[in-house]
Coordinates of C-alpha atoms and ligand atoms in Angstrom, one line a residue:
M25 CA 39.8 98.3 70.9
S26 CA 40.8 99.3 67.4
M27 CA 42.9 102.4 66.9
N28 CA 44.0 104.5 63.8
I29 CA 47.8 104.3 63.7
S30 CA 50.3 105.9 61.4
I31 CA 53.9 104.7 61.2
I32 CA 56.5 106.8 59.7
G33 CA 59.4 105.0 57.9
T34 CA 58.8 101.5 56.2
G35 CA 62.1 99.8 57.1
Y36 CA 61.9 96.6 58.6
V37 CA 60.9 97.9 62.2
G38 CA 58.3 100.3 60.5
L39 CA 56.7 97.8 58.1
C40 CA 56.8 94.9 60.6
T41 CA 55.4 97.1 63.3
G42 CA 52.7 98.4 61.0
V43 CA 51.7 95.1 59.6
G44 CA 51.7 93.8 63.1
F45 CA 49.2 96.2 64.5
A46 CA 47.0 95.9 61.7
K47 CA 46.8 92.2 62.2
M48 CA 46.1 92.7 65.8
G49 CA 43.1 94.7 64.8
N50 CA 44.0 98.3 64.1
N51 CA 43.8 100.5 61.1
V52 CA 47.4 101.3 60.0
I53 CA 48.6 103.9 57.4
C54 CA 52.5 103.6 56.7
M55 CA 54.4 106.5 55.4
D56 CA 57.7 106.7 53.7
V57 CA 59.4 109.2 51.3
D58 CA 60.6 106.4 49.1
E59 CA 57.9 106.2 46.3
K60 CA 59.1 102.9 44.7
K61 CA 58.9 101.3 48.1
I62 CA 55.3 102.6 48.6
K63 CA 54.2 101.0 45.3
Q64 CA 55.4 97.9 46.2
I65 CA 54.0 97.8 49.8
N66 CA 50.6 98.8 48.4
K67 CA 50.9 95.7 45.8
A68 CA 51.4 93.7 49.1
E69 CA 55.0 92.9 47.8
P70 CA 57.5 93.4 50.9
P71 CA 60.5 95.4 49.9
I72 CA 62.7 93.4 52.4
Y73 CA 63.2 89.7 53.0
E74 CA 61.3 88.8 56.5
K75 CA 59.7 85.7 57.4
Q76 CA 56.0 85.7 57.3
L77 CA 55.7 89.5 56.0
K78 CA 54.3 88.5 52.8
K79 CA 51.6 86.4 54.1
Y80 CA 50.4 88.9 56.8
L81 CA 50.8 92.1 54.4
E82 CA 48.7 90.4 51.8
N83 CA 46.3 89.6 54.6
V84 CA 45.9 92.9 56.0
T85 CA 46.2 94.7 52.7
A86 CA 43.0 92.5 51.5
K87 CA 41.1 93.5 54.6
G88 CA 41.6 97.0 53.9
V89 CA 43.2 97.7 57.4
F90 CA 46.6 98.4 56.1
R91 CA 48.0 101.0 53.4
A92 CA 50.9 102.9 52.7
T93 CA 51.5 106.5 51.4
T94 CA 54.3 109.0 50.8
D95 CA 52.1 111.7 51.9
L96 CA 52.9 112.4 55.7
T97 CA 50.0 115.0 56.3
R98 CA 47.5 112.3 54.9
A99 CA 49.2 109.7 57.4
I100 CA 48.8 112.1 60.3
T101 CA 45.4 113.5 59.6
N102 CA 44.0 109.8 59.3
S103 CA 45.3 108.8 62.7
D104 CA 45.4 109.4 66.4
L105 CA 48.7 107.9 67.3
T106 CA 51.9 108.1 65.1
M107 CA 55.1 106.1 65.6
I108 CA 58.3 107.2 64.5
C109 CA 60.3 104.4 62.8
V110 CA 62.9 106.2 60.8
G111 CA 66.5 105.3 60.5
T112 CA 69.3 106.6 63.0
P113 CA 72.6 106.1 61.2
S114 CA 75.9 106.5 62.9
N115 CA 78.4 109.4 62.3
Q116 CA 82.0 108.9 61.8
D117 CA 82.8 108.8 65.6
G118 CA 80.0 106.2 66.5
S119 CA 77.6 109.0 67.6
M120 CA 74.0 109.0 66.2
D121 CA 73.1 110.9 63.1
L122 CA 69.8 112.5 64.4
R123 CA 69.0 114.2 60.8
Y124 CA 66.1 111.9 60.1
I125 CA 64.5 112.1 63.4
E126 CA 64.7 115.9 63.9
Q127 CA 63.3 116.4 60.3
V128 CA 60.5 113.9 60.7
S129 CA 59.7 115.8 64.0
K130 CA 59.4 119.1 62.4
D131 CA 57.4 117.4 59.7
I132 CA 55.0 115.8 62.0
G133 CA 54.9 119.2 64.1
T134 CA 53.8 121.1 60.9
A135 CA 51.1 118.3 59.9
L136 CA 49.6 118.5 63.7
K137 CA 49.3 122.2 63.2
N138 CA 45.6 122.1 61.6
K139 CA 44.7 118.6 63.0
E140 CA 41.9 118.8 65.7
G141 CA 42.1 116.4 68.9
Y142 CA 44.7 114.8 71.1
H143 CA 47.5 113.0 69.1
V144 CA 50.3 110.8 70.7
I145 CA 53.8 110.5 68.9
V146 CA 55.7 107.5 69.7
V147 CA 59.4 107.2 69.2
K148 CA 60.3 103.7 68.2
S149 CA 63.5 104.5 66.5
T150 CA 66.5 103.5 68.8
V151 CA 67.7 106.8 70.1
V152 CA 70.3 107.7 72.7
P153 CA 68.8 108.6 76.1
G154 CA 67.7 112.2 76.2
T155 CA 66.7 112.3 72.3
T156 CA 63.3 112.5 72.6
E157 CA 63.1 115.4 75.2
I158 CA 66.1 117.4 73.4
N159 CA 65.4 116.6 69.5
V160 CA 62.1 115.6 69.3
I161 CA 59.6 117.4 71.6
P162 CA 60.8 121.1 70.8
H163 CA 60.4 120.5 67.1
L164 CA 56.9 119.0 67.7
E165 CA 55.8 122.1 69.9
E166 CA 57.6 124.8 67.6
K167 CA 56.0 123.6 64.3
S168 CA 52.5 122.7 65.6
G169 CA 52.1 125.6 67.9
K170 CA 50.7 123.3 70.4
G171 CA 52.0 122.1 73.7
V172 CA 53.2 118.4 74.6
G173 CA 51.2 117.7 77.7
D174 CA 48.1 119.6 76.4
D175 CA 47.1 118.6 72.7
I176 CA 50.0 116.2 72.0
G177 CA 51.1 113.1 74.1
V178 CA 54.7 111.7 73.7
C179 CA 55.9 108.3 74.3
V180 CA 59.1 106.1 73.8
N181 CA 58.4 102.7 73.0
P182 CA 61.6 100.6 72.1
E183 CA 61.3 97.6 69.9
F184 CA 62.9 94.4 70.7
L185 CA 62.6 92.6 67.1
R186 CA 65.3 90.6 65.6
E187 CA 65.6 90.9 61.9
G188 CA 64.5 87.5 60.4
N189 CA 62.0 86.9 63.4
A190 CA 60.4 90.4 63.5
L191 CA 56.9 89.5 63.2
E192 CA 57.1 86.6 65.6
D193 CA 58.9 88.9 68.0
F194 CA 56.4 91.5 67.4
L195 CA 53.3 89.0 68.2
N196 CA 55.1 87.3 71.2
P197 CA 56.9 90.3 73.0
D198 CA 58.9 89.3 76.4
R199 CA 57.8 92.8 77.7
I200 CA 56.5 96.0 76.4
V201 CA 58.3 99.2 77.5
I202 CA 56.4 102.3 77.7
G203 CA 58.4 105.5 78.3
Q204 CA 55.9 108.3 78.9
Y205 CA 55.9 112.0 79.0
D206 CA 53.0 111.8 81.2
K207 CA 50.3 109.5 82.3
R208 CA 47.8 110.4 79.5
S209 CA 50.3 109.7 76.9
G210 CA 51.2 106.5 78.3
D211 CA 47.6 105.3 79.0
V212 CA 46.8 105.7 75.1
L213 CA 49.9 103.8 74.0
E214 CA 49.0 101.1 76.4
K215 CA 45.5 100.6 74.9
I216 CA 47.1 99.6 71.7
Y217 CA 48.6 96.5 73.4
F218 CA 45.7 95.4 75.2
N219 CA 45.4 92.1 73.3
F220 CA 49.1 91.2 73.9
N221 CA 50.3 88.7 76.2
A222 CA 53.3 90.4 77.9
P223 CA 53.9 92.4 80.9
V224 CA 54.1 96.2 80.4
L225 CA 56.6 98.3 82.0
R226 CA 56.1 102.0 82.3
T227 CA 58.8 104.6 82.8
N228 CA 59.8 108.1 81.9
L229 CA 61.0 108.7 78.3
K230 CA 64.8 108.6 79.0
T231 CA 64.7 105.5 81.0
A232 CA 62.9 103.6 78.0
E233 CA 65.5 105.0 75.7
M234 CA 68.3 103.6 77.9
I235 CA 66.5 100.2 78.2
K236 CA 66.8 99.4 74.6
Y237 CA 70.5 100.2 74.7
A238 CA 71.3 98.4 77.9
A239 CA 69.5 95.3 76.5
N240 CA 71.5 95.3 73.4
A241 CA 74.8 95.9 75.2
M242 CA 73.9 93.1 77.6
L243 CA 73.1 90.7 74.7
A244 CA 76.3 91.8 72.6
T245 CA 78.2 91.3 76.0
K246 CA 77.1 87.7 76.5
I247 CA 78.2 87.0 72.8
S248 CA 81.7 88.5 73.3
L249 CA 81.9 86.8 76.6
S250 CA 81.0 83.5 74.8
N251 CA 84.0 84.2 72.2
E252 CA 86.5 85.1 74.9
I253 CA 85.7 81.8 76.7
G254 CA 85.7 80.1 73.5
N255 CA 89.1 81.1 72.2
I256 CA 90.5 79.7 75.6
C257 CA 88.5 76.4 75.0
K258 CA 89.8 76.2 71.6
R259 CA 93.3 76.2 73.0
L260 CA 92.2 73.5 75.4
G261 CA 90.5 71.3 73.0
I262 CA 87.1 72.0 74.7
D263 CA 83.9 72.6 72.7
V264 CA 82.5 76.0 74.1
Y265 CA 79.0 75.1 73.1
N266 CA 79.2 72.2 75.9
V267 CA 80.5 74.6 78.2
M268 CA 77.8 77.3 77.4
K269 CA 75.1 74.7 77.8
G270 CA 76.2 74.0 81.4
V271 CA 76.6 77.8 81.8
G272 CA 73.2 78.6 80.2
M273 CA 71.4 76.3 82.5
D274 CA 71.5 78.7 85.3
S275 CA 68.3 80.6 85.0
R276 CA 70.0 83.6 86.1
I277 CA 72.2 83.6 82.9
S278 CA 69.7 81.8 80.3
P279 CA 70.9 79.7 77.4
K280 CA 70.2 82.4 75.1
F281 CA 72.7 84.6 73.1
L282 CA 75.9 82.3 74.1
R283 CA 76.7 80.9 70.7
A284 CA 80.4 81.8 70.1
G285 CA 81.9 82.1 66.6
A286 CA 82.5 84.9 64.1
G287 CA 80.8 87.3 66.5
F288 CA 77.9 89.8 65.8
G289 CA 77.0 91.9 63.0
G290 CA 74.0 93.5 61.7
S291 CA 72.4 97.0 61.8
C292 CA 71.8 96.9 65.8
F293 CA 74.6 95.5 68.1
P294 CA 77.7 97.2 66.5
K295 CA 75.9 100.5 65.9
D296 CA 73.9 100.9 69.2
I297 CA 76.8 99.8 71.3
A298 CA 79.3 102.4 69.5
A299 CA 76.5 104.7 70.0
I300 CA 76.4 104.5 73.7
V301 CA 80.1 104.4 74.1
A302 CA 80.0 107.7 72.1
K303 CA 77.4 109.0 74.6
G304 CA 79.1 108.0 77.8
K305 CA 82.3 109.8 76.4
A306 CA 80.4 113.0 75.7
L307 CA 79.3 112.8 79.1
G308 CA 82.9 112.5 80.3
Y309 CA 82.7 108.8 81.1
D310 CA 85.0 106.2 79.4
T311 CA 83.2 103.0 79.0
Q312 CA 85.4 99.7 79.7
I313 CA 83.3 96.9 79.1
L314 CA 81.6 97.9 76.0
N315 CA 84.8 99.0 74.2
T316 CA 86.3 95.4 74.8
V317 CA 82.8 94.0 73.7
L318 CA 83.4 95.5 70.4
N319 CA 87.2 94.6 70.2
V320 CA 86.4 91.0 70.9
N321 CA 83.8 91.0 68.4
K322 CA 86.4 92.5 65.8
K323 CA 89.0 90.2 66.8
Q324 CA 87.0 87.0 66.0
R325 CA 87.2 87.9 62.2
R326 CA 90.9 88.1 62.4
I327 CA 91.2 84.9 64.4
L328 CA 89.4 82.8 61.7
V329 CA 91.5 84.4 58.8
D330 CA 94.7 83.8 60.9
M331 CA 93.6 80.1 61.6
L332 CA 92.9 79.6 58.0
E333 CA 96.2 81.1 56.7
N334 CA 97.9 78.8 59.3
R335 CA 96.2 75.6 57.9
T336 CA 96.8 76.6 54.4
D337 CA 100.4 77.7 54.6
G338 CA 99.6 81.0 53.6
L339 CA 97.0 82.6 51.5
Q340 CA 98.7 84.0 48.6
N341 CA 97.0 82.9 45.4
K342 CA 94.8 80.4 47.3
K343 CA 91.3 79.9 46.4
I344 CA 89.1 80.4 49.5
A345 CA 85.3 79.6 49.6
A346 CA 83.3 81.8 51.8
L347 CA 80.0 80.0 52.6
G348 CA 77.4 82.5 54.1
L349 CA 77.6 86.4 53.8
A350 CA 74.5 87.5 55.6
F351 CA 74.9 88.6 59.3
K352 CA 72.8 86.0 60.3
P353 CA 70.7 83.2 58.6
D354 CA 67.1 83.9 57.3
S355 CA 68.3 87.3 56.1
D356 CA 69.8 89.1 53.1
D357 CA 71.2 91.7 55.3
V358 CA 75.1 92.0 55.1
R359 CA 75.5 95.1 57.2
E360 CA 78.3 94.7 59.6
A361 CA 78.3 91.1 58.6
P362 CA 81.7 89.3 59.8
A363 CA 81.8 88.2 56.1
I364 CA 82.7 91.9 54.9
D365 CA 85.8 92.3 57.2
V366 CA 86.9 88.5 56.7
I367 CA 86.8 88.7 52.8
S368 CA 88.8 92.2 53.0
M369 CA 91.5 90.3 55.1
L370 CA 91.4 87.3 52.6
K371 CA 92.0 89.6 49.8
E372 CA 94.8 91.6 51.6
R373 CA 96.5 88.7 52.1
G374 CA 96.4 87.6 48.4
A375 CA 93.4 84.9 48.2
K376 CA 91.1 84.5 45.6
V377 CA 87.6 84.5 47.1
S378 CA 84.6 82.6 46.0
A379 CA 81.3 83.1 47.8
Y380 CA 78.0 81.9 48.3
D381 CA 74.9 82.7 50.2
P382 CA 71.2 81.7 49.7
Q383 CA 70.1 85.2 50.2
A384 CA 72.8 88.1 50.5
M385 CA 74.9 87.8 47.4
D386 CA 73.4 90.9 45.7
N387 CA 74.0 93.1 48.9
M388 CA 77.6 91.8 49.3
R389 CA 78.2 92.7 45.5
K390 CA 78.0 96.2 46.7
M391 CA 80.7 95.8 49.2
H392 CA 83.1 93.3 47.3
G393 CA 82.3 93.6 43.9
D394 CA 85.4 91.7 42.7
I395 CA 85.1 88.3 44.1
E396 CA 83.4 85.1 42.4
Y397 CA 79.9 84.7 43.4
C398 CA 78.5 81.1 42.9
S399 CA 75.0 79.9 42.7
N400 CA 75.3 76.9 45.1
S401 CA 77.9 75.5 47.8
R402 CA 79.4 73.0 45.8
E403 CA 80.4 75.4 42.9
C404 CA 81.9 77.7 45.5
L405 CA 83.9 74.9 47.0
K406 CA 85.1 73.6 43.7
D407 CA 89.1 73.5 43.8
A408 CA 89.2 75.6 46.9
D409 CA 92.3 75.3 49.2
G410 CA 90.3 76.3 52.2
C411 CA 86.8 77.2 53.1
L412 CA 85.3 79.4 55.9
I413 CA 81.7 78.8 57.3
L414 CA 80.6 82.5 58.2
T415 CA 76.6 82.3 58.7
N416 CA 74.8 79.5 60.1
W417 CA 72.3 78.8 57.3
K418 CA 70.1 75.8 57.9
E419 CA 71.1 74.5 54.2
F420 CA 74.7 74.3 55.4
K421 CA 73.5 71.5 57.8
N422 CA 73.2 69.2 54.9
L423 CA 76.6 69.6 53.4
S424 CA 78.5 66.2 53.4
D425 CA 81.9 65.0 52.6
K426 CA 80.5 64.6 48.9
D427 CA 80.2 68.4 48.9
F428 CA 83.5 69.1 50.2
D429 CA 85.3 66.4 48.2
V430 CA 85.4 69.0 45.1
M431 CA 88.0 71.0 47.2
K432 CA 91.6 71.0 46.1
N433 CA 92.6 71.0 49.9
K434 CA 89.8 70.1 52.5
V435 CA 90.7 72.9 55.1
I436 CA 87.3 73.7 56.3
I437 CA 86.8 76.1 59.4
E438 CA 83.6 77.0 60.8
G439 CA 82.8 80.4 62.1
R440 CA 79.4 79.5 62.9
K441 CA 78.7 75.9 64.5
V442 CA 76.7 74.4 61.7
L443 CA 78.2 71.2 59.9
N444 CA 76.9 68.0 60.9
P445 CA 79.8 65.9 62.3
S446 CA 78.4 62.7 61.1
S447 CA 78.3 63.8 57.4
V448 CA 81.7 65.9 57.6
K449 CA 84.8 64.2 58.3
N450 CA 87.3 66.8 58.4
F451 CA 86.6 70.4 59.8
E452 CA 87.2 72.3 62.8
G453 CA 85.6 75.5 64.5
I454 CA 87.0 78.8 65.6
C455 CA 86.2 78.2 69.3
W456 CA 85.4 74.2 69.4
P457 CA 87.7 71.2 68.1
G458 CA 85.3 70.3 65.4
R459 CA 85.8 67.0 63.9
L460 CA 89.4 66.3 62.4
A461 CA 89.9 63.1 60.2
Q462 CA 92.8 61.7 62.5
S463 CA 93.7 58.9 64.6
K464 CA 93.0 59.5 68.2
T465 CA 96.7 59.6 69.1
E466 CA 97.4 62.0 66.1
Y467 CA 94.3 64.1 67.3
H468 CA 95.6 64.6 70.7
K469 CA 99.2 65.5 69.4
D470 CA 97.9 67.9 67.0
P471 CA 98.9 71.5 67.6
R472 CA 95.8 72.8 66.2
R473 CA 93.9 71.8 69.2
G474 CA 96.3 73.6 71.6
V475 CA 97.7 72.1 74.3
D476 CA 95.7 70.0 77.0
Ligands
LIG19 C1 69.2 92.5 67.7 C2 68.3 92.1 68.9 O1 68.4 90.8 69.3 C3 66.8 92.6 69.0 O2 66.3 92.3 70.3 C4 66.9 94.0 68.8 O3 65.4 94.5 68.7 C5 67.5 94.5 67.5 O4 68.8 94.0 67.6 C6 67.6 95.8 67.2 O5 68.2 96.6 68.0 O6 66.7 96.5 66.4 P1 69.3 91.4 65.2 O7 70.2 92.5 64.9 O8 68.2 91.6 64.3 O9 68.5 91.9 66.8 O10 69.8 90.0 65.3 P2 70.3 89.0 66.5 O11 69.4 87.9 66.2 O12 70.1 89.7 67.7 O13 71.9 88.8 66.0 C7 72.7 89.6 66.0 C8 74.1 89.1 65.8 O14 74.6 88.4 66.8 C9 74.1 88.2 64.5 O15 75.2 88.4 63.7 C10 74.4 86.9 65.1 O16 74.9 85.7 64.3 C11 75.1 87.1 66.2 N1 75.0 86.1 67.6 C12 73.7 86.1 68.0 C13 76.0 85.5 67.8 O17 76.9 85.6 67.4 N2 75.6 84.6 68.9 C14 74.6 84.2 69.6 O18 74.4 83.6 70.7 C15 73.4 85.2 69.1

């Protein structure tokens, strides 16, 4: 059953969701205030780097089931269901800045004023629990002059898309969470998922909002816990990846999100956890675990720089190669990437930084304009006194001693487990021993491994 859907906001969630629903047989119109972006999208050129997006965008555009506009009224008038996918940035104190979500609710309300028939509004943006009831519904009702529950339906439908895998995650969800104002709203939304192979969970609005935060908090906690265990493993000469392999075999835990290293970055985990911490505080509850999850995450970055400083006998005037800048591979996104803080610390400690990333250098230039950017790993490593690996890009797997031989001093520290120990002789990891080119006895005595 095909439906006419409008999507407000063409960030990675909005665009991938729109293209995804068009691919699943619906008519989709995307709206954004950014004219340049809309032009690009209508030419089937994705404004962001996302696997498979170009292919699918070309396909749905050619079929005539997907288009983009800057005209919100047109988008609303040509659809029966609207998904709000605008950004929800953070305020200074970590709380959520609801400016865009409130404005768009008002604009949708105004557009609904003269539209006939039942229309469902779906909040897909990640919003703290209570937002849809407090900051969306009143604006919709006031501007449209209509009642939610009568002419307007409202749902919360959180997304669980990973950047870089957004389309794959969209098409193969683990579950579909539908928070509904009333049964009628939920029934309409559930219809657009009829051809997805996933269980549907129906809840009230604020429960669905909380599910999104709790899921991200749980995943981030798994990472910080793995890092904490990893920091102890490092001192014991144990490889935390082997430990977590054994831990993840417990079906109650699952093997996913147990990769220790430089910690999590991106536009979701750091921001969402700060937002739920702030919400707890506003409600008079002092979060303990989540504060620690954030602190452990920040600390990983310093541990990496300390480790390097220690191995290079100080960082003053040393050339340090930073391999990988994106917050994760297959992305050009550097938001909250560990590399940002790591490079700041390296600069503060007097190092000269050279950097390389296959996708994210343009974005990192906006944060750190005064470091050297190189066109490949080898150029970045040339004459370096040390190297930090900060993103697990696939191409780093192919690096070998030949590439690292151009360094002045081969001090190589992995913040992400990616190097191939059979091709690189001398490296170590932040939470794992790595491979050090030493005799077995020397290796066991090496204080770098900690005591065991
Ligand atoms: C995350 C969630 O995984 C999605 O389910 C969610 O929809 C999304 O946030 C969101 O809220 O919109 P994303 O931020 O795109 O997705 O990226 P992840 O793949 O989850 O990685 C986040 C960070 O954690 C990366 O820096 C990654 O390197 C790090 N990470 C991930 C680890 O350090 N260890 C792991 O085991 C897994």
